[in-house]
Short mmCIF file of C-alpha atoms and ligand atoms in Angstrom, two decimals:
data_model
loop_
_atom_site.label_atom_id
_atom_site.label_comp_id
_atom_site.label_asym_id
_atom_site.label_seq_id
_atom_site.Cartn_x
_atom_site.Cartn_y
_atom_site.Cartn_z
CA MET O 13 -89.09 27.42 -4.89
CA ASP O 14 -90.48 23.90 -4.57
CA LEU O 15 -87.90 21.51 -6.04
CA ARG O 16 -90.22 18.52 -6.37
CA ASP O 17 -91.65 17.65 -9.79
CA ARG O 18 -95.27 18.71 -10.27
CA PRO O 19 -97.37 16.54 -12.63
CA GLN O 20 -96.58 18.82 -15.59
CA ASP O 21 -92.87 18.66 -14.70
CA SER O 22 -92.97 14.87 -14.67
CA ALA O 23 -94.53 14.94 -18.13
CA PHE O 24 -91.79 17.29 -19.35
CA ARG O 25 -89.11 15.08 -17.78
CA ALA O 26 -90.58 12.05 -19.54
CA GLU O 27 -90.55 13.92 -22.86
CA VAL O 28 -86.85 14.86 -22.46
CA ARG O 29 -85.97 11.31 -21.43
CA GLN O 30 -87.80 9.82 -24.39
CA PHE O 31 -86.06 12.17 -26.83
CA LEU O 32 -82.65 11.31 -25.42
CA GLU O 33 -83.36 7.57 -25.36
CA GLU O 34 -84.38 7.66 -29.02
CA HIS O 35 -81.69 10.00 -30.34
CA LEU O 36 -78.65 9.64 -28.10
CA VAL O 37 -77.48 6.51 -29.88
CA GLY O 38 -74.66 5.42 -32.16
CA GLU O 39 -71.83 7.94 -32.59
CA PHE O 40 -73.51 10.35 -30.16
CA ALA O 41 -73.71 7.81 -27.34
CA GLU O 42 -70.14 6.72 -28.08
CA LEU O 43 -68.90 10.16 -27.00
CA GLY O 44 -69.84 9.12 -23.46
CA GLY O 45 -70.81 12.63 -22.38
CA ARG O 46 -67.40 14.08 -23.25
CA GLY O 47 -66.68 17.43 -24.89
CA GLY O 48 -67.12 19.71 -21.89
CA SER O 49 -64.74 22.33 -20.52
CA GLY O 50 -61.10 21.49 -21.14
CA ASP O 51 -62.20 18.75 -23.53
CA GLU O 52 -63.73 20.94 -26.21
CA THR O 53 -61.90 19.44 -29.19
CA PHE O 54 -63.07 15.91 -28.38
CA GLY O 55 -65.45 14.61 -31.05
CA PHE O 56 -66.11 18.13 -32.31
CA ASP O 57 -67.62 17.12 -35.66
CA VAL O 58 -69.90 14.55 -34.03
CA ARG O 59 -70.98 17.07 -31.44
CA LEU O 60 -71.75 19.54 -34.22
CA ARG O 61 -74.00 16.92 -35.81
CA TRP O 62 -75.60 16.29 -32.40
CA GLU O 63 -76.37 20.02 -32.20
CA LYS O 64 -78.47 19.62 -35.34
CA VAL O 65 -80.29 16.62 -33.89
CA LEU O 66 -81.15 18.67 -30.80
CA ALA O 67 -82.29 21.52 -33.02
CA ALA O 68 -84.52 19.28 -35.13
CA GLY O 69 -86.15 18.02 -31.93
CA GLY O 70 -86.74 21.59 -30.71
CA TRP O 71 -84.27 21.27 -27.82
CA THR O 72 -82.07 24.26 -28.64
CA GLY O 73 -82.98 27.72 -27.39
CA LEU O 74 -84.75 26.13 -24.46
CA ALA O 75 -85.09 29.41 -22.57
CA TRP O 76 -85.69 31.61 -25.61
CA PRO O 77 -89.21 32.94 -26.23
CA THR O 78 -91.25 30.89 -28.67
CA GLU O 79 -91.67 33.89 -31.00
CA TYR O 80 -87.92 33.62 -31.72
CA GLY O 81 -87.99 29.89 -32.29
CA GLY O 82 -87.17 28.94 -28.71
CA ARG O 83 -89.08 26.66 -26.40
CA GLY O 84 -90.03 29.29 -23.79
CA ALA O 85 -89.11 26.83 -21.05
CA SER O 86 -89.62 27.81 -17.42
CA MET O 87 -86.70 27.73 -14.99
CA THR O 88 -87.96 24.40 -13.63
CA GLU O 89 -88.09 22.93 -17.12
CA GLN O 90 -84.56 24.15 -17.87
CA VAL O 91 -83.31 22.47 -14.71
CA ILE O 92 -85.10 19.25 -15.62
CA PHE O 93 -83.68 19.31 -19.14
CA HIS O 94 -80.13 19.78 -17.88
CA GLU O 95 -80.57 17.10 -15.21
CA GLU O 96 -81.75 14.58 -17.78
CA TYR O 97 -79.09 15.67 -20.27
CA VAL O 98 -76.36 14.98 -17.72
CA ARG O 99 -77.98 11.76 -16.49
CA ALA O 100 -78.08 10.43 -20.06
CA ALA O 101 -74.38 11.37 -20.58
CA ALA O 102 -75.18 13.53 -23.59
CA PRO O 103 -72.20 15.32 -25.22
CA GLY O 104 -70.84 18.76 -24.34
CA ARG O 105 -72.65 21.44 -26.35
CA VAL O 106 -70.77 23.37 -29.03
CA SER O 107 -73.09 26.36 -29.40
CA VAL O 108 -72.79 27.65 -25.85
CA MET O 109 -71.79 31.23 -26.70
CA GLY O 110 -74.42 31.70 -29.38
CA GLU O 111 -77.28 30.08 -27.55
CA GLY O 112 -76.41 31.18 -24.02
CA LEU O 113 -74.89 34.62 -24.54
CA LEU O 114 -75.43 36.30 -27.91
CA GLY O 115 -78.94 34.94 -28.57
CA PRO O 116 -80.46 36.29 -25.33
CA THR O 117 -78.59 39.58 -25.84
CA LEU O 118 -80.03 40.00 -29.34
CA ILE O 119 -83.49 39.10 -28.11
CA HIS O 120 -83.30 42.02 -25.66
CA TYR O 121 -81.19 44.57 -27.55
CA GLY O 122 -81.15 43.52 -31.22
CA THR O 123 -83.21 45.01 -34.02
CA GLU O 124 -85.82 42.80 -35.66
CA ALA O 125 -83.52 42.50 -38.69
CA GLN O 126 -80.63 41.32 -36.48
CA LYS O 127 -82.89 38.79 -34.77
CA ALA O 128 -84.15 37.50 -38.11
CA ARG O 129 -80.62 37.19 -39.49
CA PHE O 130 -78.74 35.74 -36.53
CA LEU O 131 -81.11 33.81 -34.25
CA PRO O 132 -82.21 30.99 -36.62
CA PRO O 133 -78.64 29.79 -37.44
CA ILE O 134 -77.77 29.78 -33.73
CA LEU O 135 -80.78 27.60 -33.02
CA ALA O 136 -79.99 25.35 -35.96
CA GLY O 137 -76.35 24.95 -34.87
CA THR O 138 -75.10 26.18 -38.24
CA GLU O 139 -73.31 29.33 -37.02
CA LEU O 140 -71.03 29.28 -33.98
CA TRP O 141 -70.03 32.37 -31.99
CA CYS O 142 -67.22 33.52 -29.74
CA GLN O 143 -66.92 36.40 -27.29
CA GLY O 144 -64.42 39.15 -28.09
CA TYR O 145 -64.21 41.11 -24.85
CA SER O 146 -60.86 40.60 -23.07
CA GLU O 147 -57.66 42.25 -24.27
CA PRO O 148 -54.11 42.19 -22.93
CA ASP O 149 -54.92 45.26 -20.77
CA ALA O 150 -58.65 44.79 -20.40
CA GLY O 151 -59.79 41.73 -18.44
CA SER O 152 -61.33 42.46 -15.06
CA ASP O 153 -61.06 46.09 -16.12
CA LEU O 154 -63.05 45.61 -19.31
CA ALA O 155 -63.75 49.34 -19.75
CA ASN O 156 -60.11 49.68 -20.78
CA VAL O 157 -60.83 48.14 -24.21
CA LYS O 158 -58.57 49.57 -26.91
CA THR O 159 -59.57 47.63 -30.03
CA ARG O 160 -60.95 50.31 -32.27
CA ALA O 161 -63.44 50.43 -35.12
CA VAL O 162 -63.80 53.25 -37.64
CA ARG O 163 -66.58 53.75 -40.13
CA ASP O 164 -65.99 53.29 -43.85
CA GLY O 165 -69.27 53.77 -45.69
CA ASP O 166 -71.64 51.05 -44.57
CA GLU O 167 -68.95 49.13 -42.73
CA TRP O 168 -66.88 49.17 -39.56
CA VAL O 169 -63.16 48.55 -40.00
CA ILE O 170 -61.66 46.94 -36.89
CA THR O 171 -58.07 46.98 -35.63
CA GLY O 172 -56.76 45.59 -32.36
CA GLN O 173 -56.20 42.46 -30.33
CA LYS O 174 -58.45 40.29 -28.21
CA VAL O 175 -57.15 37.53 -25.97
CA TRP O 176 -58.45 34.44 -24.16
CA THR O 177 -61.17 34.18 -26.82
CA SER O 178 -62.76 30.79 -26.16
CA LEU O 179 -63.55 28.65 -29.19
CA ALA O 180 -62.54 31.42 -31.65
CA HIS O 181 -60.90 28.73 -33.78
CA GLN O 182 -64.24 26.97 -34.15
CA SER O 183 -66.40 30.07 -34.57
CA ASP O 184 -68.00 31.69 -37.58
CA TRP O 185 -68.76 34.99 -35.85
CA CYS O 186 -67.53 37.00 -32.88
CA PHE O 187 -69.36 39.61 -30.80
CA VAL O 188 -66.72 42.25 -30.24
CA VAL O 189 -66.59 45.20 -27.85
CA CYS O 190 -64.77 48.00 -29.70
CA ARG O 191 -63.95 51.64 -29.13
CA THR O 192 -65.80 53.54 -31.86
CA ASP O 193 -65.25 57.03 -30.45
CA PRO O 194 -61.47 57.55 -30.46
CA GLU O 195 -61.76 60.47 -28.01
CA SER O 196 -63.71 58.45 -25.46
CA ARG O 197 -62.49 56.89 -22.22
CA ARG O 198 -63.58 53.99 -20.05
CA HIS O 199 -67.08 52.64 -20.69
CA LYS O 200 -68.20 55.53 -22.91
CA GLY O 201 -67.73 55.41 -26.69
CA LEU O 202 -67.74 51.61 -26.96
CA SER O 203 -69.89 49.71 -29.46
CA TYR O 204 -70.97 46.08 -29.69
CA LEU O 205 -70.17 44.73 -33.16
CA LEU O 206 -70.94 41.42 -34.83
CA VAL O 207 -67.88 40.39 -36.82
CA PRO O 208 -67.49 37.48 -39.27
CA MET O 209 -64.40 35.42 -38.42
CA HIS O 210 -63.72 34.00 -41.86
CA GLN O 211 -62.13 36.99 -43.57
CA PRO O 212 -58.57 38.16 -44.35
CA GLY O 213 -58.43 40.76 -41.52
CA VAL O 214 -58.92 38.19 -38.75
CA GLU O 215 -56.13 35.99 -37.46
CA VAL O 216 -56.70 33.41 -34.72
CA ARG O 217 -53.69 32.12 -32.79
CA PRO O 218 -54.38 29.26 -30.38
CA ILE O 219 -52.98 29.43 -26.84
CA MET O 220 -51.88 26.12 -25.38
CA GLN O 221 -53.46 25.49 -21.98
CA LEU O 222 -52.59 23.29 -18.99
CA THR O 223 -54.92 20.68 -20.42
CA LYS O 224 -52.77 20.55 -23.55
CA THR O 225 -55.70 21.72 -25.61
CA SER O 226 -56.32 25.22 -26.88
CA GLU O 227 -59.75 26.17 -25.70
CA PHE O 228 -58.89 29.83 -26.04
CA ASN O 229 -56.98 31.99 -28.49
CA GLU O 230 -55.51 35.34 -29.31
CA VAL O 231 -57.54 37.09 -32.02
CA PHE O 232 -55.93 39.81 -34.10
CA PHE O 233 -58.08 42.22 -36.11
CA ASP O 234 -56.16 44.01 -38.83
CA GLY O 235 -58.61 45.91 -40.98
CA ALA O 236 -61.35 43.33 -40.42
CA ARG O 237 -64.72 44.45 -41.72
CA THR O 238 -68.31 44.12 -40.70
CA HIS O 239 -71.58 45.80 -41.53
CA ARG O 240 -72.26 49.05 -39.63
CA ASP O 241 -75.21 47.35 -37.97
CA ASN O 242 -73.98 47.25 -34.32
CA VAL O 243 -76.13 45.95 -31.47
CA GLY O 244 -77.53 48.85 -29.41
CA ALA O 245 -76.71 52.45 -30.18
CA GLU O 246 -73.27 53.46 -31.48
CA GLY O 247 -71.04 54.38 -28.52
CA GLU O 248 -73.41 52.70 -26.06
CA GLY O 249 -72.15 49.15 -26.35
CA TRP O 250 -71.20 49.01 -22.68
CA ARG O 251 -74.82 48.49 -21.63
CA VAL O 252 -75.18 45.65 -24.15
CA ALA O 253 -71.84 44.13 -23.11
CA LEU O 254 -72.97 44.08 -19.48
CA ALA O 255 -76.24 42.41 -20.47
CA THR O 256 -74.26 39.60 -22.11
CA LEU O 257 -72.16 39.25 -18.95
CA ALA O 258 -75.36 39.00 -16.92
CA PHE O 259 -76.40 36.03 -19.04
CA GLU O 260 -72.92 34.54 -18.64
CA ARG O 261 -73.08 34.82 -14.87
CA GLY O 262 -76.73 33.82 -14.72
CA VAL O 263 -78.80 31.11 -16.32
CA ALA O 264 -76.08 29.97 -18.75
CA LEU O 265 -74.19 28.52 -15.80
CA LEU O 266 -76.97 26.22 -14.81
CA GLY O 267 -76.22 23.34 -17.17
CA HIS O 268 -72.57 23.55 -16.27
CA GLN O 269 -73.27 23.12 -12.58
CA LEU O 270 -75.66 20.24 -13.04
CA GLY O 271 -72.83 18.40 -14.79
CA PHE O 272 -70.94 18.48 -11.49
CA VAL O 273 -73.30 15.88 -10.02
CA ARG O 274 -72.10 13.29 -12.47
CA GLU O 275 -68.49 14.22 -11.92
CA PHE O 276 -68.88 13.94 -8.16
CA GLN O 277 -70.54 10.54 -8.52
CA ARG O 278 -67.60 9.24 -10.59
CA ILE O 279 -65.11 10.35 -7.94
CA GLU O 280 -67.24 8.81 -5.19
CA ALA O 281 -67.44 5.52 -7.11
CA LEU O 282 -63.69 5.54 -7.68
CA ALA O 283 -63.03 6.11 -3.95
CA GLN O 284 -65.21 3.13 -3.13
CA ALA O 285 -63.60 0.97 -5.79
CA ASN O 286 -59.98 1.72 -4.85
CA GLY O 287 -60.63 1.67 -1.11
CA ARG O 288 -59.72 5.33 -0.56
CA SER O 289 -63.17 5.93 0.93
CA ARG O 290 -61.95 4.01 4.00
CA ASP O 291 -59.57 6.89 4.71
CA PRO O 292 -61.47 9.05 7.21
CA VAL O 293 -60.15 12.31 5.78
CA ILE O 294 -61.10 11.39 2.21
CA ARG O 295 -64.50 10.21 3.45
CA GLN O 296 -65.04 13.50 5.21
CA ARG O 297 -64.02 15.50 2.14
CA LEU O 298 -66.39 13.45 -0.03
CA ALA O 299 -69.23 14.06 2.41
CA GLN O 300 -68.43 17.75 2.51
CA ALA O 301 -68.29 17.99 -1.30
CA HIS O 302 -71.67 16.27 -1.49
CA ALA O 303 -73.25 18.57 1.08
CA GLU O 304 -71.85 21.63 -0.70
CA LEU O 305 -73.09 20.35 -4.03
CA THR O 306 -76.61 20.15 -2.63
CA ILE O 307 -76.32 23.65 -1.17
CA MET O 308 -74.97 24.93 -4.49
CA ARG O 309 -77.96 23.61 -6.40
CA SER O 310 -80.47 25.18 -4.02
CA ASN O 311 -78.62 28.48 -3.90
CA THR O 312 -78.29 28.69 -7.66
CA LEU O 313 -81.95 27.99 -8.19
CA ARG O 314 -82.86 30.55 -5.56
CA SER O 315 -80.72 33.27 -7.10
CA LEU O 316 -81.84 32.52 -10.65
CA SER O 317 -85.52 31.86 -10.07
CA GLY O 318 -86.48 35.54 -10.07
CA ILE O 319 -84.52 36.46 -13.19
CA ASP O 320 -86.33 37.59 -16.28
CA GLY O 321 -84.03 39.32 -18.74
CA PRO O 322 -80.45 40.54 -18.82
CA VAL O 323 -80.02 41.09 -15.12
CA ALA O 324 -77.71 39.04 -12.93
CA PRO O 325 -78.80 39.66 -9.35
CA PRO O 326 -75.80 40.37 -7.09
CA GLU O 327 -76.42 36.94 -5.59
CA ALA O 328 -75.32 35.44 -8.93
CA SER O 329 -71.81 36.50 -7.84
CA ILE O 330 -72.19 34.34 -4.74
CA ALA O 331 -73.17 31.43 -6.98
CA LYS O 332 -70.19 32.02 -9.33
CA LEU O 333 -67.70 32.34 -6.46
CA TYR O 334 -69.14 29.24 -4.82
CA TRP O 335 -69.22 26.90 -7.83
CA GLY O 336 -65.84 27.98 -9.22
CA SER O 337 -64.16 27.40 -5.87
CA TRP O 338 -66.08 24.19 -5.21
CA HIS O 339 -65.12 22.69 -8.54
CA ARG O 340 -61.45 23.45 -7.98
CA ARG O 341 -61.61 21.69 -4.62
CA LEU O 342 -63.38 18.74 -6.26
CA GLY O 343 -60.51 18.45 -8.76
CA GLU O 344 -58.03 18.37 -5.89
CA LEU O 345 -60.12 15.75 -4.12
CA ALA O 346 -60.18 13.59 -7.26
CA ILE O 347 -56.40 13.70 -7.47
CA ASP O 348 -56.09 12.74 -3.80
CA VAL O 349 -58.54 9.87 -4.29
CA ILE O 350 -56.42 8.51 -7.14
CA GLY O 351 -53.20 8.98 -5.19
CA PRO O 352 -49.70 9.10 -6.75
CA ALA O 353 -50.98 7.49 -9.97
CA ALA O 354 -52.70 10.82 -10.69
CA LEU O 355 -49.31 12.19 -11.67
CA VAL O 356 -48.85 9.62 -14.40
CA LEU O 357 -49.97 10.35 -17.95
CA GLU O 358 -51.30 7.67 -20.27
CA GLY O 359 -49.12 6.57 -23.16
CA ASP O 360 -45.40 6.27 -23.85
CA ASP O 361 -45.16 9.20 -26.22
CA PRO O 362 -45.17 12.52 -24.29
CA ALA O 363 -46.36 14.32 -27.42
CA ALA O 364 -49.46 12.16 -27.61
CA TYR O 365 -50.44 11.79 -23.99
CA GLU O 366 -54.06 12.09 -22.95
CA LEU O 367 -55.33 13.43 -19.66
CA ASP O 368 -57.90 11.19 -18.04
CA GLU O 369 -61.39 12.14 -16.88
CA PHE O 370 -60.07 13.25 -13.47
CA GLN O 371 -56.83 14.96 -14.46
CA ARG O 372 -58.63 17.07 -17.07
CA PRO O 373 -61.13 18.80 -14.74
CA PHE O 374 -58.47 19.09 -12.03
CA LEU O 375 -56.37 21.20 -14.38
CA PHE O 376 -59.15 23.04 -16.20
CA SER O 377 -60.99 24.03 -13.02
CA ARG O 378 -58.12 26.44 -12.25
CA ALA O 379 -59.61 28.60 -15.03
CA GLU O 380 -63.07 28.60 -13.49
CA THR O 381 -62.09 30.97 -10.71
CA ILE O 382 -60.94 33.42 -13.42
CA TYR O 383 -63.34 33.46 -16.39
CA GLY O 384 -66.79 34.99 -16.16
CA GLY O 385 -65.35 37.34 -13.50
CA SER O 386 -62.55 36.19 -11.21
CA ASN O 387 -63.09 35.25 -7.57
CA GLN O 388 -61.64 38.59 -6.47
CA ILE O 389 -64.02 40.51 -8.72
CA GLN O 390 -66.98 38.46 -7.46
CA ARG O 391 -65.93 39.29 -3.89
CA ASN O 392 -65.85 42.97 -4.80
CA ILE O 393 -69.39 42.74 -6.20
CA ILE O 394 -70.61 40.86 -3.13
CA GLY O 395 -68.96 43.41 -0.83
CA GLU O 396 -70.42 46.40 -2.63
CA ARG O 397 -73.77 45.20 -3.91
CA VAL O 398 -74.82 42.49 -1.47
CA LEU O 399 -73.26 43.69 1.79
CA GLY O 400 -73.43 47.40 0.96
CA LEU O 401 -69.78 48.05 1.84
CA PRO O 402 -68.12 51.24 0.52
CA PRO O 403 -67.17 50.92 -3.17
CA GLU O 404 -63.65 50.09 -4.24
CA PRO O 405 -61.74 53.28 -5.21
CA LYS O 406 -61.67 53.38 -9.02
CA GLY O 407 -58.66 54.49 -11.06
CA GLY O 408 -59.07 56.82 -14.06
CA THR O 409 -62.13 58.96 -14.65
C1 LIG Q 517 -60.64 29.51 -19.70
C2 LIG Q 517 -60.92 30.95 -19.96
C3 LIG Q 517 -61.76 31.30 -20.98
C4 LIG Q 517 -61.99 32.64 -21.27
N1 LIG Q 517 -62.81 32.95 -22.32
C5 LIG Q 517 -62.97 34.25 -22.67
C6 LIG Q 517 -63.73 34.59 -23.83
O1 LIG Q 517 -64.28 33.71 -24.52
N2 LIG Q 517 -63.84 35.88 -24.18
C7 LIG Q 517 -63.27 36.87 -23.44
O2 LIG Q 517 -63.43 38.03 -23.82
N3 LIG Q 517 -62.53 36.59 -22.34
C8 LIG Q 517 -62.37 35.30 -21.94
N4 LIG Q 517 -61.61 34.99 -20.84
C9 LIG Q 517 -60.93 36.05 -20.13
C10 LIG Q 517 -61.48 36.36 -18.76
O3 LIG Q 517 -62.68 37.06 -18.84
C11 LIG Q 517 -60.38 37.14 -18.04
O4 LIG Q 517 -59.30 36.26 -17.84
C12 LIG Q 517 -60.85 37.68 -16.72
O5 LIG Q 517 -61.80 38.70 -16.91
C13 LIG Q 517 -59.66 38.24 -15.89
O6 LIG Q 517 -58.96 39.15 -16.66
P1 LIG Q 517 -57.36 39.02 -16.84
O7 LIG Q 517 -57.04 37.64 -17.20
O8 LIG Q 517 -56.93 40.12 -17.75
O9 LIG Q 517 -56.77 39.27 -15.39
P2 LIG Q 517 -56.62 40.67 -14.67
O10 LIG Q 517 -57.87 41.45 -14.83
O11 LIG Q 517 -55.34 41.28 -15.11
O12 LIG Q 517 -56.50 40.19 -13.16
C14 LIG Q 517 -55.30 39.64 -12.62
C15 LIG Q 517 -55.56 39.32 -11.15
O13 LIG Q 517 -55.87 40.54 -10.45
C16 LIG Q 517 -57.14 40.42 -9.81
N5 LIG Q 517 -57.83 41.71 -9.89
C17 LIG Q 517 -58.02 42.47 -11.00
N6 LIG Q 517 -58.75 43.56 -10.70
C18 LIG Q 517 -59.03 43.49 -9.38
C19 LIG Q 517 -59.76 44.32 -8.47
N7 LIG Q 517 -60.35 45.44 -8.89
N8 LIG Q 517 -59.88 43.91 -7.19
C20 LIG Q 517 -59.28 42.75 -6.76
N9 LIG Q 517 -58.57 41.93 -7.57
C21 LIG Q 517 -58.45 42.29 -8.86
C22 LIG Q 517 -57.89 39.36 -10.57
O14 LIG Q 517 -58.87 38.72 -9.78
C23 LIG Q 517 -56.76 38.40 -10.95
O15 LIG Q 517 -56.48 37.54 -9.87
C24 LIG Q 517 -61.38 33.66 -20.50
C25 LIG Q 517 -60.54 33.30 -19.44
C26 LIG Q 517 -60.31 31.97 -19.18
C27 LIG Q 517 -59.39 31.63 -18.03
#
């Protein structure tokens, strides 16, 4: 893959830049690029309005096919968009799950009626989604899902508990993996349901995180209802669930990673300003982080450039393991660049303290080696599917 802009890429880059220059003003510019991971409550209402500005300009659903209202952007164009987005310090997106995970899944596995109903509001930023996969006993071992759904006429009635459900408190809908065949075990007998969050049978309980925000939640379903119209065949939701995971581990990560460039630059600037860059060990760690960042970009583009559809090549696990671990080390480097002051929180009132732009990613990046498949699980995939080592012995049947 040639990473230099071709003439048509330069034209696309200019178009993105012009849009951002014209629209990223006022309250949107004031957000200063905030609202990313671990900072998801910051300026939420403004970011929701920004979503609509992006939609009106045709900058949502970048990778979606044009027939579904997307832009049909090539991989190169997606990279350019994200690069410019980060460079302009545009706010963290609020429709990540809908646009990056459910939308592409529906495009591949949804019926035309489901696409017509659900894709337009995702693009418009008027319906937000969350992902109801993990349960107290089903995380890495997702096939152990116990939340069940039974049919009642034209509806599914859902009972059970999900956990670690990101942004559930801000979502209108949840895509939920449920056991619809009570006699089934493991990955058989599961279905992929689309469940409205605003109803009496759904309770969302926030979980306080290290960052003092509640990015994720427990979600309790107690007789929650949704239309019988599941995605994919009844009892065959596993295949659909895996497709969503492929999107999560694949292209959806791209924008996230490109944001690291800006973060690295801020740490580098701080080290120069406070003189820590004169410390040879810090200097070496900065240089190493920069070199690894460059490698990460090339590797990610290489592993994603051949993807067309809901398939994460095994190499995507290398990319996930690499960026999650790299970002954690970057957080540690930031804290070491600041020095002892990194332990001090702003403000006199402990109940109202704010983490700063370095403390926040330092703490939140711990989660990045867990979600989207933990480091250990990625290593298993790499061992089995990249290196061809014997498979891990599986429990159960
Ligand atoms: C910030 C954040 C946001 C999240 N958002 C969502 C969300 O929106 N929706 C959702 O459904 N889930 C979400 N999750 C949950 C996430 O997918 C799970 O945390 C993850 O799959 C791990 O599952 P677990 O926490 O149950 O840990 P477990 O699966 O219990 O694992 C515990 C430890 O054992 C290791 N381990 C487990 N199995 C193996 C094995 N076979 N080989 C080697 N080591 C193993 C793991 O790596 C881990 O270190 C989120 C998690 C985080 C941290």
